[in-house]
XYZ file of C-alpha atoms in Angstrom:
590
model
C -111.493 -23.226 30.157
C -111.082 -23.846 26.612
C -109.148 -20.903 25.755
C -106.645 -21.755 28.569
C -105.722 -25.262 27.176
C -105.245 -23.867 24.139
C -102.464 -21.401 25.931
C -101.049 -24.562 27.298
C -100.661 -26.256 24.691
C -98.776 -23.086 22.621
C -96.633 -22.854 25.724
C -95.597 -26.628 25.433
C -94.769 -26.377 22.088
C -92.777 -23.124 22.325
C -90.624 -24.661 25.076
C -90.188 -28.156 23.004
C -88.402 -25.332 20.328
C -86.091 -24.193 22.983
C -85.225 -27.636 24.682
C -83.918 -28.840 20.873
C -82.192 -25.785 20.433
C -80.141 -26.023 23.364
C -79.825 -29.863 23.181
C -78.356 -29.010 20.000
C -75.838 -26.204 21.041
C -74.473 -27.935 24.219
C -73.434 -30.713 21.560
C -70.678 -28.250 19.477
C -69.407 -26.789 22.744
C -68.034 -29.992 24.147
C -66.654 -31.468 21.133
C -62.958 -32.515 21.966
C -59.705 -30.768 20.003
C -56.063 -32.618 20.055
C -53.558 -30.178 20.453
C -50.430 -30.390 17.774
C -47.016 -30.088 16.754
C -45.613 -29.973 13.222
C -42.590 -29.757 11.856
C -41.535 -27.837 9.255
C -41.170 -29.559 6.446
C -40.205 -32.298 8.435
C -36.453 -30.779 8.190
C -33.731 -30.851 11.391
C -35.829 -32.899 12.802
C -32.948 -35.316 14.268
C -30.217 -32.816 14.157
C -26.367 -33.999 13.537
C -23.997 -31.593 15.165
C -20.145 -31.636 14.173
C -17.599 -31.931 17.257
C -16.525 -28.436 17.390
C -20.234 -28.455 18.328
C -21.765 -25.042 17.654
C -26.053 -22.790 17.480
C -28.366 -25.191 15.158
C -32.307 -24.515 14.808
C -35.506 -26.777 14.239
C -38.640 -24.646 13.743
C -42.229 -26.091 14.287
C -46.051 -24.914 15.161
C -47.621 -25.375 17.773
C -51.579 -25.066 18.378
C -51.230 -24.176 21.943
C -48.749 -23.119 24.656
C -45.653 -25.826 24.356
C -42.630 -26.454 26.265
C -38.996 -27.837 25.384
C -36.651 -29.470 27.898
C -33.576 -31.461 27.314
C -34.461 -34.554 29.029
C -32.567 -35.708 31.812
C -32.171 -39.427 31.857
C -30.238 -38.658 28.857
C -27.097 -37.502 30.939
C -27.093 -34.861 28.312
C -28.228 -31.550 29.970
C -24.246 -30.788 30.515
C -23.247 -30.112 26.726
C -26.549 -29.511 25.014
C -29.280 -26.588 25.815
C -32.568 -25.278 24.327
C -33.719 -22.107 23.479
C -36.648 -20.656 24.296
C -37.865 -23.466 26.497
C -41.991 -22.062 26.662
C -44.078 -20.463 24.246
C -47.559 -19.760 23.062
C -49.043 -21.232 19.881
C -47.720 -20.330 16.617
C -44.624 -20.958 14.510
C -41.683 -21.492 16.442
C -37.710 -21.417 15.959
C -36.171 -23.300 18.818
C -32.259 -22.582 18.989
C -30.235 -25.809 20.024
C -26.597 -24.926 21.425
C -23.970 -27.777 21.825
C -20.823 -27.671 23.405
C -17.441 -29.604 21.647
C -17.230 -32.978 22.196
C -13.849 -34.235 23.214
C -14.434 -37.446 24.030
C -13.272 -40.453 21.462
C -17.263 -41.709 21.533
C -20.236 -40.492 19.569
C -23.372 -38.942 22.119
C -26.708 -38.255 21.701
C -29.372 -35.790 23.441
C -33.250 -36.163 23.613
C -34.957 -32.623 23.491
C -38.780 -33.458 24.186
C -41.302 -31.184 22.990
C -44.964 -30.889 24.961
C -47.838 -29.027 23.345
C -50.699 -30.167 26.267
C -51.526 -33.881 25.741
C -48.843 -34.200 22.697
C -45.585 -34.949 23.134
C -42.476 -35.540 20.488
C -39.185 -36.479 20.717
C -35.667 -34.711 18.815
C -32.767 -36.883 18.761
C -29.437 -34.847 18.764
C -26.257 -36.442 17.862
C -23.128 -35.357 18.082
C -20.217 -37.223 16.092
C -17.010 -38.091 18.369
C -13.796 -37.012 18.170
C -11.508 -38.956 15.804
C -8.321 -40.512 17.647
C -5.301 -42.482 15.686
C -2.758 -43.427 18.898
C -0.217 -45.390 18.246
C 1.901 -46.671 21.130
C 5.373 -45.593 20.016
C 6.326 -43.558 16.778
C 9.892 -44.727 16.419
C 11.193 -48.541 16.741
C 14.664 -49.669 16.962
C 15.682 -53.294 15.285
C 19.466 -54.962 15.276
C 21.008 -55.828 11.867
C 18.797 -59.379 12.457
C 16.050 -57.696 11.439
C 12.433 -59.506 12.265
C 8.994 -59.082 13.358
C 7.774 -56.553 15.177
C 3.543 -54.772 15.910
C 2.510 -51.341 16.439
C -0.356 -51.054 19.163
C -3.388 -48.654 17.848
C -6.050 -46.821 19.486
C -8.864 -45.611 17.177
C -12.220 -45.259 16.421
C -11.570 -44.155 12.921
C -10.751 -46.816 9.788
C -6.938 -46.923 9.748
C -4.781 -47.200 6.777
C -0.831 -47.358 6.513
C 1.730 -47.515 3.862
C 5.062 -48.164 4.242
C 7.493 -45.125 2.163
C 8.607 -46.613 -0.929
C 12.388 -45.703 -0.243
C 12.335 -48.794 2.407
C 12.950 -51.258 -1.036
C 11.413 -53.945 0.169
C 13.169 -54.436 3.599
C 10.277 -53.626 5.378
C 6.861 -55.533 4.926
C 3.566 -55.879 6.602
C 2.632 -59.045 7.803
C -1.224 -60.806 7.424
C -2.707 -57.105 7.712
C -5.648 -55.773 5.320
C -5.439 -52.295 4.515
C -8.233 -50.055 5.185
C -9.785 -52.210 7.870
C -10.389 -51.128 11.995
C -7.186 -52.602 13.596
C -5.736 -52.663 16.917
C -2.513 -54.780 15.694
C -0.512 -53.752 13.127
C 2.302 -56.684 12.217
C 5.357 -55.774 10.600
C 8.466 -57.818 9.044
C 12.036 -56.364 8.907
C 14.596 -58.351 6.895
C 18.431 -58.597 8.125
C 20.487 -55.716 7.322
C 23.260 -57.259 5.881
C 24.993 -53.955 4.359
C 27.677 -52.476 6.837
C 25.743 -49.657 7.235
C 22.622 -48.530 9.007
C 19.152 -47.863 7.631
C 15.588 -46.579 8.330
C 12.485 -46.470 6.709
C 8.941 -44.650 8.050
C 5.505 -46.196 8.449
C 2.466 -43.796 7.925
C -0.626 -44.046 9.062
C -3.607 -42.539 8.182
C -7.666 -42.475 9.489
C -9.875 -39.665 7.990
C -7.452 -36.449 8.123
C -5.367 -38.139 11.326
C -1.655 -39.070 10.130
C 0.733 -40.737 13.046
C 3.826 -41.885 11.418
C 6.622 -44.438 12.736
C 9.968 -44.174 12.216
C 11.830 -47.864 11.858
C 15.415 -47.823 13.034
C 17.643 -50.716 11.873
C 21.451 -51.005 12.909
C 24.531 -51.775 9.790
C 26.596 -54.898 10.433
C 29.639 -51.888 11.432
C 29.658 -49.450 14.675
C 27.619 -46.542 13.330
C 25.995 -43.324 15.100
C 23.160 -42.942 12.827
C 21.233 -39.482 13.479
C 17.459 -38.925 12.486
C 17.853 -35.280 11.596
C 21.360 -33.374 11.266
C 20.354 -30.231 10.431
C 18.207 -27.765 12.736
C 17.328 -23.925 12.102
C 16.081 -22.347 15.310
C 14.298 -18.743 15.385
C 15.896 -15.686 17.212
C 14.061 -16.471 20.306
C 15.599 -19.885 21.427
C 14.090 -23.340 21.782
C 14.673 -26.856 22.706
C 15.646 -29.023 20.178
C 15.175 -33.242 20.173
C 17.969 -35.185 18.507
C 17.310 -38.399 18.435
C 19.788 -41.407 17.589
C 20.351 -45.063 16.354
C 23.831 -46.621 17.257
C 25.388 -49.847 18.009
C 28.335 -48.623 19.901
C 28.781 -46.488 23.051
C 29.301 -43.302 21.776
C 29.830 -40.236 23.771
C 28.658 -36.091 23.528
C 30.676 -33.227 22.676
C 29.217 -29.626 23.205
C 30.391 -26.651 21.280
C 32.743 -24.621 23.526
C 29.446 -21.741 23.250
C 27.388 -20.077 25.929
C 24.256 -20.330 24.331
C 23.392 -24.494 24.116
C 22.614 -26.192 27.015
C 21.902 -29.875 27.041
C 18.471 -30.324 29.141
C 19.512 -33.855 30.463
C 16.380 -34.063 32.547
C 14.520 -34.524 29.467
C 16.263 -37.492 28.080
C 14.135 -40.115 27.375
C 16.559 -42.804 26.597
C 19.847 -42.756 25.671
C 19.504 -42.362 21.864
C 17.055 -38.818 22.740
C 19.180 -36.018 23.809
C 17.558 -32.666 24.692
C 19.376 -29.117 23.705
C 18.355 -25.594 25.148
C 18.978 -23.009 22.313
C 19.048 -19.533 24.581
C 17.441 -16.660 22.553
C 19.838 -14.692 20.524
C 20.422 -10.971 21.202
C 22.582 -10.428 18.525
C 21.728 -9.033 15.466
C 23.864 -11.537 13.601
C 23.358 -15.117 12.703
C 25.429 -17.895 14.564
C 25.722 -21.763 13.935
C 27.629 -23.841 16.203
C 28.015 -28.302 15.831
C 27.039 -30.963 18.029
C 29.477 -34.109 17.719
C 28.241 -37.167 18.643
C 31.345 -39.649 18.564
C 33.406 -43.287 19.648
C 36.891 -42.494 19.867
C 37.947 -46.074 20.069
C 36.179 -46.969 16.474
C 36.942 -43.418 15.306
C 33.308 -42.459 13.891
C 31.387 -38.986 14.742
C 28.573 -37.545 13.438
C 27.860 -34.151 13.756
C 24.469 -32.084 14.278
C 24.700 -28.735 12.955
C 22.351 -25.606 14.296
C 22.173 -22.285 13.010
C 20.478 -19.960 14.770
C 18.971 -16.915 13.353
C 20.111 -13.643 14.421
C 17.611 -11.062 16.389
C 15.938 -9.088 13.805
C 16.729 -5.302 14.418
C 14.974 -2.255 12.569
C 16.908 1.214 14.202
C 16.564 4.447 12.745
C 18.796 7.576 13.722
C 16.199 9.896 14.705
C 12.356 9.118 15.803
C 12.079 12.990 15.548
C 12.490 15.384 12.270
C 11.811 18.943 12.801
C 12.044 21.269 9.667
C 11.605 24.823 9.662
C 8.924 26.802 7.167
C 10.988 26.268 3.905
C 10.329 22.461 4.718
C 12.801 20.445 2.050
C 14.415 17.131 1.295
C 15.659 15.221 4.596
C 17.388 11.458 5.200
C 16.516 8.932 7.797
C 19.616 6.226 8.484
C 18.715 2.634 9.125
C 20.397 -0.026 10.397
C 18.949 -2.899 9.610
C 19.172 -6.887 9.120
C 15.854 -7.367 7.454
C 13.946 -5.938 4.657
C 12.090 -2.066 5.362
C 9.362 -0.862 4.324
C 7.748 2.159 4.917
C 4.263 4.238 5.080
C 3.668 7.791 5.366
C 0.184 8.119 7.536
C -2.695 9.162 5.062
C -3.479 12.340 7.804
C 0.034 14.617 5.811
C -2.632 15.004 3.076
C 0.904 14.830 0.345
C 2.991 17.536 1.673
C 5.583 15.086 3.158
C 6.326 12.673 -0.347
C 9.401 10.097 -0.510
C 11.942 10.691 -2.944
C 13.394 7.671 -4.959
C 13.059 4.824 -2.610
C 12.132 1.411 -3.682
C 9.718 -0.140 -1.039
C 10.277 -3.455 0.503
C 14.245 -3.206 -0.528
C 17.483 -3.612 1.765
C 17.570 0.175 2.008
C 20.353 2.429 4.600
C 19.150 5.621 3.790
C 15.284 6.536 3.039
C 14.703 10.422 1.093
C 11.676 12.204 1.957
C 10.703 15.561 0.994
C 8.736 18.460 3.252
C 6.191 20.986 1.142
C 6.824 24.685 1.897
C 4.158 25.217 4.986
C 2.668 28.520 3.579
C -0.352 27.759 7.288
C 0.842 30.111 9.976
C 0.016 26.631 12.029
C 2.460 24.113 12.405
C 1.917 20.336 11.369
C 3.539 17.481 11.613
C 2.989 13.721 10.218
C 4.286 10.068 11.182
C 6.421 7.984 9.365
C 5.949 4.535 10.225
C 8.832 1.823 9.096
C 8.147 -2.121 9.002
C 10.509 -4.728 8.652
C 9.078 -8.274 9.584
C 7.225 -8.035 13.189
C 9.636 -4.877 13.794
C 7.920 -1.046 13.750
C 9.768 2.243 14.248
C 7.853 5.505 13.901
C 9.549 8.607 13.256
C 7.261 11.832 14.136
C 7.924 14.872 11.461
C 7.802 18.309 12.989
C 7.131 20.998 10.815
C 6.703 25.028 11.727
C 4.326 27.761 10.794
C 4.738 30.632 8.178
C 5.947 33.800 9.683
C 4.106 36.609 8.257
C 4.849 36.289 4.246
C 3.902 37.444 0.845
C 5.007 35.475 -2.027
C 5.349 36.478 -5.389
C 5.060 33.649 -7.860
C 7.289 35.647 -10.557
C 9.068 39.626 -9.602
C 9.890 40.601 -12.940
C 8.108 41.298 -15.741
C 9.341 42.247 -19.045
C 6.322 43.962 -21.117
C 6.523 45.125 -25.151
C 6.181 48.388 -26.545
C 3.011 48.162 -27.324
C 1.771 47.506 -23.756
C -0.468 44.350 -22.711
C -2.322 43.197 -19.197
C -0.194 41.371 -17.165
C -1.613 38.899 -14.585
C 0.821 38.734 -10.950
C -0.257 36.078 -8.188
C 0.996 35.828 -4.734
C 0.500 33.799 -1.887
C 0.132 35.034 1.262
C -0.882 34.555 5.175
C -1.070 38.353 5.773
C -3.240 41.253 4.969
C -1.184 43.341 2.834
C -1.601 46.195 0.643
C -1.024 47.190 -2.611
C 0.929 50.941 -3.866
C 1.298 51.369 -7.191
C 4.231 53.778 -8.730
C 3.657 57.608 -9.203
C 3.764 56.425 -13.279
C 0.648 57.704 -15.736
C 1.327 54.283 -17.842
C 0.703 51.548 -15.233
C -3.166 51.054 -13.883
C -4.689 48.056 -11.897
C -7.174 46.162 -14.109
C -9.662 45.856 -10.930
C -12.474 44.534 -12.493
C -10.056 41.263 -13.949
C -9.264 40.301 -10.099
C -10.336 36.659 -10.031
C -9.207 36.492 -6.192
C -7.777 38.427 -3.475
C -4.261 36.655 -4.375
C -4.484 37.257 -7.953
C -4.358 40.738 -9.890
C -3.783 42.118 -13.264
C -2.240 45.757 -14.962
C -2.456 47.047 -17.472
C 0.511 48.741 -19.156
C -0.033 51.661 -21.982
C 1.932 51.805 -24.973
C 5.360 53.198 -24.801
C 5.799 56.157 -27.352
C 9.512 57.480 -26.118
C 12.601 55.750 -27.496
C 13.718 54.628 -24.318
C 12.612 51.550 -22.041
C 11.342 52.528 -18.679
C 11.198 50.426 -15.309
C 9.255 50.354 -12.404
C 7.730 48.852 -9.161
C 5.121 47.890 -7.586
C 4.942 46.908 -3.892
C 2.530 44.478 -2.084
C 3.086 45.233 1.591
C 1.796 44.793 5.452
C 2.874 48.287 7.088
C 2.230 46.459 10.366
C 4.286 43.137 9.990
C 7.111 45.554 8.464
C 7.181 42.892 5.124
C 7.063 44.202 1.670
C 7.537 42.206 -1.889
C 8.151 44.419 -5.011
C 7.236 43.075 -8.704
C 9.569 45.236 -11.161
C 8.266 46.011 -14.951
C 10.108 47.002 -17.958
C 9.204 48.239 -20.455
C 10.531 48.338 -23.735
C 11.011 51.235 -25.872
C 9.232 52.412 -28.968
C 11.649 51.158 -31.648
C 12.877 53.565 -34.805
C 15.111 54.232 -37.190
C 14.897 58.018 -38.044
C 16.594 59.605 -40.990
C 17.156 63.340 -42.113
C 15.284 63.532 -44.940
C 13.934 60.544 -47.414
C 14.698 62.136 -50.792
C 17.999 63.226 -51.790
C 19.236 64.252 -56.001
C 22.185 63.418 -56.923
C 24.351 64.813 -60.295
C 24.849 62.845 -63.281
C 28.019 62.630 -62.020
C 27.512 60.891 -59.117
C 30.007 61.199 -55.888
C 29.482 60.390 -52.320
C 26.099 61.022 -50.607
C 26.287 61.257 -46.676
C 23.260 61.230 -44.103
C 22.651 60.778 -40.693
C 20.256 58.156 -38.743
C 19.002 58.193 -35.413
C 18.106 54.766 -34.390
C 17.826 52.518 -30.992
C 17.594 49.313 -32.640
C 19.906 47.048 -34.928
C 19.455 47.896 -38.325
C 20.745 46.477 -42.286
C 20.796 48.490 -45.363
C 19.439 47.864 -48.895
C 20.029 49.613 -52.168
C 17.682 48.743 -54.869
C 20.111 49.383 -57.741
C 23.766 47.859 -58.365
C 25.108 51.783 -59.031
C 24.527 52.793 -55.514
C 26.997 51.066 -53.101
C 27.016 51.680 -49.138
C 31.095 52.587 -48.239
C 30.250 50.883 -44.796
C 29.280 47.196 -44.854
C 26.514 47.918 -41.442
C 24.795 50.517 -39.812
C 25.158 48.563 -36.424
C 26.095 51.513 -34.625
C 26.758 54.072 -36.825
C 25.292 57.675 -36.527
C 26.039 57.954 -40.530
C 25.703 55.971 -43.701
C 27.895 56.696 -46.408
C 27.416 55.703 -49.969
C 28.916 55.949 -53.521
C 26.816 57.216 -56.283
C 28.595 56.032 -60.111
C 28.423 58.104 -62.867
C 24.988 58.671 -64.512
C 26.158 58.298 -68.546
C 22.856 58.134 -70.090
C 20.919 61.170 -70.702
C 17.517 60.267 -68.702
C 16.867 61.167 -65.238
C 17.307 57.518 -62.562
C 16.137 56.724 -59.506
C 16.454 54.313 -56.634
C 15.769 52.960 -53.311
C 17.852 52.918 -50.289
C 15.996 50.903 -47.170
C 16.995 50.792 -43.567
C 15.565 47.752 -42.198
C 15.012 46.340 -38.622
C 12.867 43.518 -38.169
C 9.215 44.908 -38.506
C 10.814 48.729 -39.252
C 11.109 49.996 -42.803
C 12.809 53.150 -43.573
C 13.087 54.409 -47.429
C 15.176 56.578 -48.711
C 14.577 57.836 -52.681
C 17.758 58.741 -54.435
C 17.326 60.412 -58.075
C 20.032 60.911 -60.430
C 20.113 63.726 -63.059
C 20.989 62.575 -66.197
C 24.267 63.296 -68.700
C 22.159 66.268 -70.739
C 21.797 67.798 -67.284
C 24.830 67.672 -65.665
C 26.402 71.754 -65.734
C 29.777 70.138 -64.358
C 29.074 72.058 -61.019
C 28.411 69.862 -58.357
C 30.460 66.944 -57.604
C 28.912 66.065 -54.056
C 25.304 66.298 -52.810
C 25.565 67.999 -49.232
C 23.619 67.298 -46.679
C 20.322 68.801 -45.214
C 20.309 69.690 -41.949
C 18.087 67.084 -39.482
């Protein structure tokens, strides 16, 4: 019995334990939480949106699922819109689209955020348009002058000056500048000159301007017009002329097809209408309005030029050259200023040739690249003057089957050298060398299969030698020969180069074989050449003066030709051994 109150009690205690621990976790399970919103920084948060309206964005967290609407009762859901409406927690950018406002009043939007129990509130505003209406821009006073108000419709601060060329004739009466005004006074003085005058009122809110033109009759019969010159473009228009007179005036028209008065636009009888047709010439034209009383003999005249229809024409939209391509013209006729661009795609084989772009111009120069492509090509030519285009297409043919030699004759020294001949060809061709032992191809030189080199011996014969060698394509039946010359080994040959002459001297005589130009030199004063040159002579001749001393003399006679030297040794006995027998050295034979 004992021992089970004893287990009792340890079971009442145990569960006591267990009771305060759930007592105690039941309490942090229940406590509330208070779901938020924050904004970022606490920017955007009222939004102002210009009237061309336009994509803003306010960005915010949120600890749970939210929700954005554009509230209703705001009679705003037609020009402002949310985006994304729903979400789950976390940071959020919320894109707010707005639509222009053309109305003359400011509006504003209410986009309410919900994030469970929390709620908060953007206000959007979007500013108004700006209006500056004034109910007529153009008033019309006798020479009395007085006072007279311009009604205004803004919602802008208006402003107004009066143009300083009005002298004081024109004044504003009890306004203040700068202030919101629906009534704007104004004081013209008598016009006591003869003639008529004008001055304009501006006015001016934020970037509006509306301006008001005051009209004011001379003490005389005038016809006083606002504007007397008009320039109208090529494609016609209507024109407003618009009038001040104090007499009964009546219209003339040119005696033209091509003004019209639109009299269903008059407005009043000082605002006349004129239909300008377009003009399909290619020349300007000006024609007068006259505006005049007969009986008072006054006029005034309104003069419009009209410009003429602009007009780009070339002779040819098509230029097709053969192979050889070349220089070609394109005629223009034109009444404006050309320019022109070659399309990037010709890659520079079609250039201009001395044209200045942008320049009154009748004749444009452009110049085709050979076409060495067996494909044809062609290229556009485009030419601009003011809104006016006109393409011209350039048609150009393939190669026919050709070799082409850069050079076809080559002259080559005596001594021999390599010589180096390119081609350019669209054909497989071969190559035949002459049946010559001094001409071989230098194969291992070749730097490409349009490119080769030869090498040409020495020339030992006195005479120059030609030949040929021929690039060809048996099958096309085309052939291109390079010729080489050689020149010949140059010499100047005599018989012998020693000759002995008497003491007695005389007249020594020996031949020359030579194939080159050649002058003669004697070393000494006492040998002297009979001929003056040895140009083309097949023998010198030369005096030899007597030898009076008793020793034996010698000189030098050289045949010379620019790197040749040919010496000839002449010795002279002397007196003591001169036996009186020989007058005349002969000869040897060659």
């Amino acid at each position: 019995m004992k021992q089970f109150l004893v287990n009792v009690e340890i079971l009442l205690i145990s569960l006591s334990f267990v009771l305060a621990g759930c007592s105690s976790d039941s309490k942090e399970e229940y406590k509330p939480s208070i779901p938020t919103i924050e904004f970022v920084d606490d920017s955007g948060t009222n939004p102002l949106v210009g009237t061309e309206g336009g994509t803003t964005t306010l960005t915010f967290t949120a600890s749970d699922s939210w929700t954005a609407s554009v509230e209703a009762a705001t009679r705003s859901v037609d020009w402002v819109s949310v985006s994304p409406t729903s979400g789950k927690a976390g940071r959020v950018t919320l894109q707010i689209t707005t639509q222009s406002n053309d109305s003359y009043d400011e509006r504003n939007a209410a986009i309410r955020l919900r994030c469970g129990s929390t709620e908060k509130t953007v206000t959007v505003t979007q500013k108004q348009k700006n209006a500056l209406i004034v109910n007529s821009n153009k008033v019309e006073l006798d020479v009395t002058g007085g006072t007279f108000a311009l009604t205004l419709q803004a919602n802008i601060d208006v402003d107004y000056e009066i143009e300083p060329a009005a002298g004081g004739w024109l004044t504003a009466v009890s306004n203040t500048r700068g202030l919101q005004t629906s009534t704007l006074n104004f004081h013209a003085a008598e016009n006591l000159d003869l003639e008529p005058r004008q001055a304009v009122i501006t006015l001016r809110g934020g970037e509006l301007t509306e301006q008001v033109t005051v009209y004011q009759t001379g003490a005389k019969p005038v016809i006083l017009l606002s504007q007397k010159e008009y320039m109208v473009s090529s494609g016609g228009e209507t024109i407003k002329v618009e009038l001040k007179s104090n007499t009964s005036y009546e219209l003339r028209l040119p005696d033209v097809s091509w003004i019209r008065e639109a009299t269903t636009r008059s407005l009043s009888a000082y605002t006349h209408y004129f239909t300008i047709l377009p003009n399909d010439t290619y020349d300007m034209r000006t024609t007068e309005i006259v505006f005049f009383d007969k009986e008072k003999r006054i006029e005034e005249k309104v003069t419009i030029t009209q410009k003429q229809k602009d007009a780009l024409i070339v002779n040819s939209n098509k230029v097709e050259l053969d192979v050889t391509g070349g220089t070609f013209a394109l005629t223009l006729q034109a009444n404006i200023d050309v320019d022109y661009e070659i399309e990037p795609a010709a890659g520079g084989w079609l250039t201009a040739v001395s044209n200045t772009r942008g320049l009154q111009t009748s004749t444009l120069n452009f110049h085709a690249a050979e076409n060495l492509d067996l494909e044809p090509r062609q290229a556009v030519i485009t030419l601009r003057g003011g809104e006016l285009t006109e393409q011209v297409t350039v048609y150009q043919t393939g190669a026919k089957p050709v070799i082409l030699l850069s050079q076809k004759e080559y002259m080559v020294s005596s001594g021999g050298e390599t010589i180096k001949v390119e081609l350019k060809s669209n054909t497989s061709y071969e190559l035949r060398l002459p049946d010559v032992s001094w001409i071989r191809e230098a194969t291992t030189r070749s730097l490409s299969a349009y490119t080769h080199y030869f090498t040409i011996l020495p020339n030992d014969t006195y005479d120059m030698r030609t030949t040929e060698i021929v690039f060809f394509d048996k099958e096309k039946r085309i052939e291109e020969k390079v010729t080489i010359t050689q020149m010949q080994k140059n010499a100047i040959v005599v018989a012998q180069d020693e000759y002995t002459v008497e003491a007695t001297g005389g007249r020594l005589d020996f031949s020359v074989k030579a194939n080159v130009d050649f002058t003669v030199e004697t070393s000494v004063d006492w040998i002297q050449q009979i001929d003056t040159r040895g140009l083309t002579e097949t023998s010198l001749h030369f005096q030899i003066a007597e030898n009076t001393t008793e020793g034996l003399r010698e000189a030098i006679i050289r045949l010379k030709s620019s790197d040749l030297n040919q010496m000839i040794k002449v010795s002279q006995k002397g007196n003591s051994q001169t036996d009186g027998s020989i007058d005349e050295i002969p000869l040897q034979p060659w």
